[in-house]
Amino acid sequence: MDALMANYASDPDSDSDGGEPEPAAAPAGAPEVPEPSALLPPPPLDLLQPPNFVDYTAMAQGSRVRSFPHVEGNYAVHVYVPVVIPSDAKKQLALAMKRAASLVPNLYAVDADYALSELCKDEQKLEKVLLSREFHVSLGRPVALQVHQIDSFVAMLRQKFQSQQRYWMEFNKWEHFVNDDCTRSFLSLEVTRTGLPEISKQILMVDEVYRLHGLPEFYKNPRPHISLVWALGDISNKLKQAIKDIEKYQSSMSSLQKCNVRCKFSRVVCKIGKKVHDICKVAD
C-alpha cells in the first residue's frame, strides 16, 4: 500500500496543488464523447431488482446487548439443535406474528433484527426474512470459551453425540422468556410433549462437557423452545397478553387449531466465534 501511495504521489500527471486536472487531449481520429446531456438516463432501480427482491435496508433494525463482555482469547460458544419451520406451519405462524405485531410494539426478528411491524406489511418479507430462517433449540448456555479449550470441547461433544437417533420435535405451546440480565424478552414456541425427553437428555450430555471445562451448566428445569421475535427489556406482561390473544384468535378460526410446529431432529451444531462445528448428523 505504501508503494502504491508513493507511486501515486510521484505521478507526473497528478495535480499536486489539489486542483482539477486538465482533461487529456483525445487522440486523432478518436470518436467524439457525447456531452452528459446527450447520454441516456440510468434505468429505473425497479428494473435492476429481481422479482423477489426484498429491501432489507428499508426496515428498522433493533439493537442488541452482548450477554458477556468481549475478552481477548475468549470465544462465544453456543450448542444447539437447528430447526426449520415446515411449510405447512408457516401460514399459522404468519397470522400469529401479525397479531403479535399489532399488540406489542418494537418486536424484532430473532438474529435478523428487522422490525416485525415492517415485515408484517408484506407477506413475502415476513416469510422470507423471519419464517424461512433457521431457528435453534439451545442445549447449553451461550458462554465464553477460552481458545485453548476449543479442540477438547468439540471432541468431547462429538463423542457424546456419536450414537444419536432421529426423533420428532413438536413445538406446541406459545410462551415468553426473558434472558438472565433482563435486557431482552422473547416470544417463543415451546416443546412440552413430543421430543421433550430426547432434548432433555441431550442437554444433560452438553452439561457434562460444560462442567469438565469449568463452564456454567444449563437451567435446572430446562424448557426447550425456539424464539421467533424479541424486544428490549423485560416486557413479560405485554407478551403474556399477546399470547392469550393469539391463542384465542387461533382457536376461534375453523381451519386453524392451536399452533403446532412439528419437525424431525437431524443434527447438533456448536458455534464457536464465527466458526460452525457439526457435532452430529442423523441420516434420513
Tab-separated table of C-alpha atoms in Angstrom:
chain	number	residue	atom	x	y	z
A	1	MET	CA	0.000	0.000	0.000
A	2	ASP	CA	2.899	2.418	0.827
A	3	ALA	CA	4.469	1.616	-2.513
A	4	LEU	CA	1.201	2.296	-4.328
A	5	MET	CA	0.785	5.592	-2.482
A	6	ALA	CA	4.339	6.598	-3.262
A	7	ASN	CA	3.827	5.854	-6.955
A	8	TYR	CA	0.573	7.791	-6.944
A	9	ALA	CA	2.201	10.781	-5.248
A	10	SER	CA	5.053	10.803	-7.744
A	11	ASP	CA	2.807	10.510	-10.773
A	12	PRO	CA	3.807	13.444	-13.008
A	13	ASP	CA	0.220	13.708	-14.323
A	14	SER	CA	-1.298	14.101	-10.838
A	15	ASP	CA	-2.282	17.558	-9.624
A	16	SER	CA	-0.022	18.483	-6.684
A	17	ASP	CA	-1.988	21.528	-5.526
A	18	GLY	CA	-5.341	19.708	-5.251
A	19	GLY	CA	-6.963	21.475	-8.239
A	20	GLU	CA	-8.866	19.776	-11.030
A	21	PRO	CA	-6.536	18.020	-13.510
A	22	GLU	CA	-6.566	19.182	-17.107
A	23	PRO	CA	-8.553	16.878	-19.422
A	24	ALA	CA	-6.353	14.747	-21.642
A	25	ALA	CA	-6.407	15.530	-25.335
A	26	ALA	CA	-8.234	12.935	-27.448
A	27	PRO	CA	-6.040	11.100	-29.957
A	28	ALA	CA	-6.536	11.929	-33.608
A	29	GLY	CA	-9.363	10.029	-35.235
A	30	ALA	CA	-10.999	9.011	-31.927
A	31	PRO	CA	-14.835	9.209	-31.819
A	32	GLU	CA	-16.290	12.167	-30.003
A	33	VAL	CA	-17.624	11.526	-26.475
A	34	PRO	CA	-21.201	12.858	-26.214
A	35	GLU	CA	-21.972	15.613	-23.778
A	36	PRO	CA	-23.533	14.485	-20.475
A	37	SER	CA	-26.897	15.890	-21.538
A	38	ALA	CA	-26.855	13.601	-24.590
A	39	LEU	CA	-26.401	10.405	-22.530
A	40	LEU	CA	-29.398	8.240	-21.760
A	41	PRO	CA	-30.597	8.348	-18.126
A	42	PRO	CA	-29.997	5.244	-15.995
A	43	PRO	CA	-32.842	2.689	-15.945
A	44	PRO	CA	-35.276	2.743	-13.002
A	45	LEU	CA	-33.994	0.817	-9.965
A	46	ASP	CA	-37.048	-1.448	-10.100
A	47	LEU	CA	-35.808	-2.876	-13.406
A	48	LEU	CA	-32.457	-3.775	-11.847
A	49	GLN	CA	-34.035	-5.728	-8.973
A	50	PRO	CA	-35.140	-9.365	-9.290
A	51	PRO	CA	-38.870	-10.100	-8.878
A	52	ASN	CA	-38.370	-11.488	-5.359
A	53	PHE	CA	-36.111	-8.667	-4.192
A	54	VAL	CA	-36.507	-7.726	-0.505
A	55	ASP	CA	-35.145	-4.333	0.536
A	56	TYR	CA	-33.795	-5.192	3.979
A	57	THR	CA	-32.213	-1.757	4.429
A	58	ALA	CA	-35.637	-0.118	4.470
A	59	MET	CA	-36.581	-1.928	7.680
A	60	ALA	CA	-35.832	-0.533	11.120
A	61	GLN	CA	-33.272	-2.598	12.987
A	62	GLY	CA	-33.017	-3.409	16.655
A	63	SER	CA	-30.024	-3.031	18.935
A	64	ARG	CA	-28.884	-6.000	20.992
A	65	VAL	CA	-26.703	-6.150	24.081
A	66	ARG	CA	-23.858	-8.652	24.456
A	67	SER	CA	-24.500	-11.421	27.016
A	68	PHE	CA	-20.938	-11.039	28.291
A	69	PRO	CA	-18.066	-8.615	27.614
A	70	HIS	CA	-15.518	-9.436	24.927
A	71	VAL	CA	-12.186	-10.698	26.253
A	72	GLU	CA	-9.166	-11.303	24.034
A	73	GLY	CA	-8.624	-15.063	23.618
A	74	ASN	CA	-12.222	-15.950	24.525
A	75	TYR	CA	-14.840	-17.083	22.007
A	76	ALA	CA	-18.613	-17.149	22.353
A	77	VAL	CA	-19.888	-20.733	22.235
A	78	HIS	CA	-23.429	-21.932	21.554
A	79	VAL	CA	-24.550	-25.573	21.272
A	80	TYR	CA	-27.956	-26.075	19.655
A	81	VAL	CA	-30.332	-28.116	17.516
A	82	PRO	CA	-31.132	-26.319	14.213
A	83	VAL	CA	-34.843	-26.065	13.402
A	84	VAL	CA	-36.502	-25.135	10.099
A	85	ILE	CA	-40.218	-24.343	10.109
A	86	PRO	CA	-42.122	-26.779	7.832
A	87	SER	CA	-44.141	-25.205	5.013
A	88	ASP	CA	-47.499	-26.348	6.352
A	89	ALA	CA	-46.996	-24.382	9.588
A	90	LYS	CA	-45.904	-21.061	8.071
A	91	LYS	CA	-49.417	-19.752	7.428
A	92	GLN	CA	-50.397	-20.272	11.076
A	93	LEU	CA	-47.214	-18.602	12.274
A	94	ALA	CA	-47.641	-15.662	9.893
A	95	LEU	CA	-51.091	-14.962	11.352
A	96	ALA	CA	-49.700	-15.212	14.880
A	97	MET	CA	-46.837	-12.856	14.082
A	98	LYS	CA	-49.212	-10.268	12.620
A	99	ARG	CA	-51.298	-10.492	15.762
A	100	ALA	CA	-48.222	-10.056	17.942
A	101	ALA	CA	-47.010	-7.057	15.921
A	102	SER	CA	-50.371	-5.317	16.335
A	103	LEU	CA	-50.342	-5.833	20.116
A	104	VAL	CA	-46.691	-5.389	21.093
A	105	PRO	CA	-44.597	-2.548	19.589
A	106	ASN	CA	-40.881	-2.807	18.860
A	107	LEU	CA	-40.641	-6.548	18.257
A	108	TYR	CA	-37.767	-7.735	16.070
A	109	ALA	CA	-36.995	-10.928	14.164
A	110	VAL	CA	-34.576	-13.091	16.125
A	111	ASP	CA	-30.984	-12.858	14.816
A	112	ALA	CA	-32.071	-10.897	11.726
A	113	ASP	CA	-33.091	-7.898	13.897
A	114	TYR	CA	-35.634	-6.473	11.454
A	115	ALA	CA	-38.762	-4.828	12.845
A	116	LEU	CA	-41.697	-7.257	12.893
A	117	SER	CA	-44.150	-4.429	12.182
A	118	GLU	CA	-42.361	-3.737	8.882
A	119	LEU	CA	-42.145	-7.416	7.919
A	120	CYS	CA	-45.872	-7.871	8.513
A	121	LYS	CA	-46.684	-5.276	5.856
A	122	ASP	CA	-45.574	-7.737	3.181
A	123	GLU	CA	-46.301	-11.492	3.226
A	124	GLN	CA	-43.196	-12.185	1.163
A	125	LYS	CA	-40.909	-10.296	3.530
A	126	LEU	CA	-42.470	-11.949	6.578
A	127	GLU	CA	-41.939	-15.439	5.193
A	128	LYS	CA	-38.521	-14.840	3.671
A	129	VAL	CA	-36.864	-12.877	6.477
A	130	LEU	CA	-38.480	-14.493	9.508
A	131	LEU	CA	-40.283	-17.774	8.880
A	132	SER	CA	-37.855	-19.299	6.365
A	133	ARG	CA	-34.769	-18.776	8.503
A	134	GLU	CA	-33.059	-21.431	10.645
A	135	PHE	CA	-34.096	-21.327	14.296
A	136	HIS	CA	-32.454	-23.196	17.160
A	137	VAL	CA	-33.163	-25.099	20.357
A	138	SER	CA	-30.370	-24.270	22.800
A	139	LEU	CA	-28.707	-27.250	24.508
A	140	GLY	CA	-26.341	-25.136	26.580
A	141	ARG	CA	-25.906	-21.579	27.793
A	142	PRO	CA	-24.171	-19.141	25.406
A	143	VAL	CA	-20.889	-18.633	27.267
A	144	ALA	CA	-17.262	-17.647	26.671
A	145	LEU	CA	-14.793	-20.450	25.861
A	146	GLN	CA	-11.047	-19.969	26.051
A	147	VAL	CA	-9.111	-20.613	22.862
A	148	HIS	CA	-7.047	-23.483	24.299
A	149	GLN	CA	-10.271	-25.316	25.258
A	150	ILE	CA	-11.845	-25.358	21.815
A	151	ASP	CA	-10.399	-28.627	20.483
A	152	SER	CA	-11.203	-30.688	23.572
A	153	PHE	CA	-14.666	-29.095	23.873
A	154	VAL	CA	-15.647	-30.030	20.308
A	155	ALA	CA	-14.078	-33.512	20.568
A	156	MET	CA	-15.982	-34.318	23.780
A	157	LEU	CA	-19.276	-33.138	22.305
A	158	ARG	CA	-18.806	-35.326	19.237
A	159	GLN	CA	-18.011	-38.326	21.420
A	160	LYS	CA	-21.152	-37.747	23.496
A	161	PHE	CA	-23.432	-37.479	20.463
A	162	GLN	CA	-21.968	-40.228	18.310
A	163	SER	CA	-24.935	-42.594	18.797
A	164	GLN	CA	-27.817	-40.147	18.349
A	165	GLN	CA	-31.057	-41.355	16.776
A	166	ARG	CA	-33.670	-39.378	14.855
A	167	TYR	CA	-36.784	-38.256	16.743
A	168	TRP	CA	-39.723	-35.869	16.336
A	169	MET	CA	-39.936	-32.452	17.981
A	170	GLU	CA	-43.284	-30.738	18.494
A	171	PHE	CA	-43.383	-27.014	19.312
A	172	ASN	CA	-46.917	-26.852	20.614
A	173	LYS	CA	-47.103	-24.037	23.192
A	174	TRP	CA	-46.706	-20.263	22.916
A	175	GLU	CA	-44.503	-18.926	25.703
A	176	HIS	CA	-42.423	-15.883	26.610
A	177	PHE	CA	-38.908	-15.848	28.039
A	178	VAL	CA	-36.586	-13.198	29.483
A	179	ASN	CA	-32.794	-13.512	29.475
A	180	ASP	CA	-30.777	-13.630	32.716
A	181	ASP	CA	-29.980	-9.919	32.896
A	182	CYS	CA	-33.483	-8.859	31.780
A	183	THR	CA	-32.163	-6.955	28.761
A	184	ARG	CA	-34.285	-8.867	26.235
A	185	SER	CA	-37.649	-10.622	26.092
A	186	PHE	CA	-38.658	-13.319	23.592
A	187	LEU	CA	-41.871	-14.666	22.095
A	188	SER	CA	-41.292	-18.377	21.607
A	189	LEU	CA	-42.756	-21.801	20.823
A	190	GLU	CA	-42.009	-24.399	23.484
A	191	VAL	CA	-41.670	-28.200	23.352
A	192	THR	CA	-43.860	-29.679	26.100
A	193	ARG	CA	-44.571	-33.207	24.835
A	194	THR	CA	-43.105	-34.903	21.774
A	195	GLY	CA	-39.316	-34.568	21.776
A	196	LEU	CA	-39.009	-33.259	25.334
A	197	PRO	CA	-37.378	-36.415	26.827
A	198	GLU	CA	-34.830	-36.611	23.998
A	199	ILE	CA	-33.889	-32.929	24.144
A	200	SER	CA	-33.637	-33.052	27.942
A	201	LYS	CA	-31.194	-35.956	27.648
A	202	GLN	CA	-29.115	-34.011	25.125
A	203	ILE	CA	-28.973	-31.025	27.485
A	204	LEU	CA	-27.576	-33.286	30.225
A	205	MET	CA	-24.844	-34.504	27.862
A	206	VAL	CA	-23.873	-30.940	26.987
A	207	ASP	CA	-23.924	-30.037	30.688
A	208	GLU	CA	-21.294	-32.705	31.366
A	209	VAL	CA	-18.968	-31.278	28.707
A	210	TYR	CA	-19.546	-27.773	30.067
A	211	ARG	CA	-18.760	-28.940	33.595
A	212	LEU	CA	-15.480	-30.556	32.528
A	213	HIS	CA	-14.418	-27.233	31.005
A	214	GLY	CA	-15.407	-25.127	34.013
A	215	LEU	CA	-18.443	-23.611	32.290
A	216	PRO	CA	-21.868	-22.926	33.841
A	217	GLU	CA	-24.440	-25.636	33.219
A	218	PHE	CA	-27.910	-25.151	31.743
A	219	TYR	CA	-31.000	-24.222	33.745
A	220	LYS	CA	-32.191	-26.790	36.328
A	221	ASN	CA	-35.613	-27.178	34.731
A	222	PRO	CA	-34.926	-26.732	31.006
A	223	ARG	CA	-37.765	-25.651	28.749
A	224	PRO	CA	-36.683	-26.355	25.141
A	225	HIS	CA	-38.033	-23.805	22.687
A	226	ILE	CA	-37.420	-21.770	19.561
A	227	SER	CA	-37.613	-17.976	19.824
A	228	LEU	CA	-39.226	-16.150	16.906
A	229	VAL	CA	-39.088	-12.464	17.890
A	230	TRP	CA	-37.563	-10.344	20.653
A	231	ALA	CA	-37.808	-6.931	22.294
A	232	LEU	CA	-35.571	-4.838	24.506
A	233	GLY	CA	-36.054	-5.098	28.273
A	234	ASP	CA	-38.484	-7.182	30.315
A	235	ILE	CA	-41.906	-6.888	28.687
A	236	SER	CA	-43.359	-10.072	30.168
A	237	ASN	CA	-46.800	-8.569	30.819
A	238	LYS	CA	-47.231	-7.411	27.221
A	239	LEU	CA	-46.119	-10.769	25.832
A	240	LYS	CA	-48.443	-12.671	28.192
A	241	GLN	CA	-51.382	-10.648	26.909
A	242	ALA	CA	-50.269	-11.144	23.317
A	243	ILE	CA	-50.077	-14.926	23.825
A	244	LYS	CA	-53.598	-15.020	25.262
A	245	ASP	CA	-54.876	-13.041	22.286
A	246	ILE	CA	-53.040	-15.244	19.769
A	247	GLU	CA	-54.383	-18.466	21.301
A	248	LYS	CA	-57.926	-17.076	21.494
A	249	TYR	CA	-57.760	-15.856	17.916
A	250	GLN	CA	-56.429	-19.175	16.585
A	251	SER	CA	-58.960	-21.284	18.465
A	252	SER	CA	-61.800	-19.194	17.022
A	253	MET	CA	-60.778	-19.928	13.446
A	254	SER	CA	-62.428	-23.017	11.984
A	255	SER	CA	-59.416	-24.022	9.891
A	256	LEU	CA	-56.740	-23.158	12.449
A	257	GLN	CA	-56.233	-25.004	15.677
A	258	LYS	CA	-53.677	-24.182	18.325
A	259	CYS	CA	-50.322	-23.582	16.631
A	260	ASN	CA	-48.327	-26.804	16.359
A	261	VAL	CA	-44.942	-26.936	14.602
A	262	ARG	CA	-43.718	-30.494	14.117
A	263	CYS	CA	-40.323	-31.389	12.639
A	264	LYS	CA	-37.585	-34.014	12.852
A	265	PHE	CA	-34.342	-33.748	14.781
A	266	SER	CA	-31.470	-34.067	12.322
A	267	ARG	CA	-28.283	-32.634	13.838
A	268	VAL	CA	-26.486	-30.829	16.644
A	269	VAL	CA	-24.289	-27.810	15.948
A	270	CYS	CA	-21.680	-25.996	18.014
A	271	LYS	CA	-20.904	-22.416	17.008
A	272	ILE	CA	-17.650	-21.021	18.418
A	273	GLY	CA	-16.997	-17.445	17.427
A	274	LYS	CA	-17.898	-17.329	13.742
A	275	LYS	CA	-16.991	-20.960	13.064
A	276	VAL	CA	-19.684	-23.644	12.999
A	277	HIS	CA	-18.779	-27.205	14.030
A	278	ASP	CA	-21.063	-30.112	13.147
A	279	ILE	CA	-21.322	-32.274	16.258
A	280	CYS	CA	-23.614	-34.956	14.844
A	281	LYS	CA	-25.829	-35.583	11.823
A	282	VAL	CA	-28.604	-38.175	11.652
A	283	ALA	CA	-29.232	-39.755	8.261
A	284	ASP	CA	-32.775	-39.891	6.857
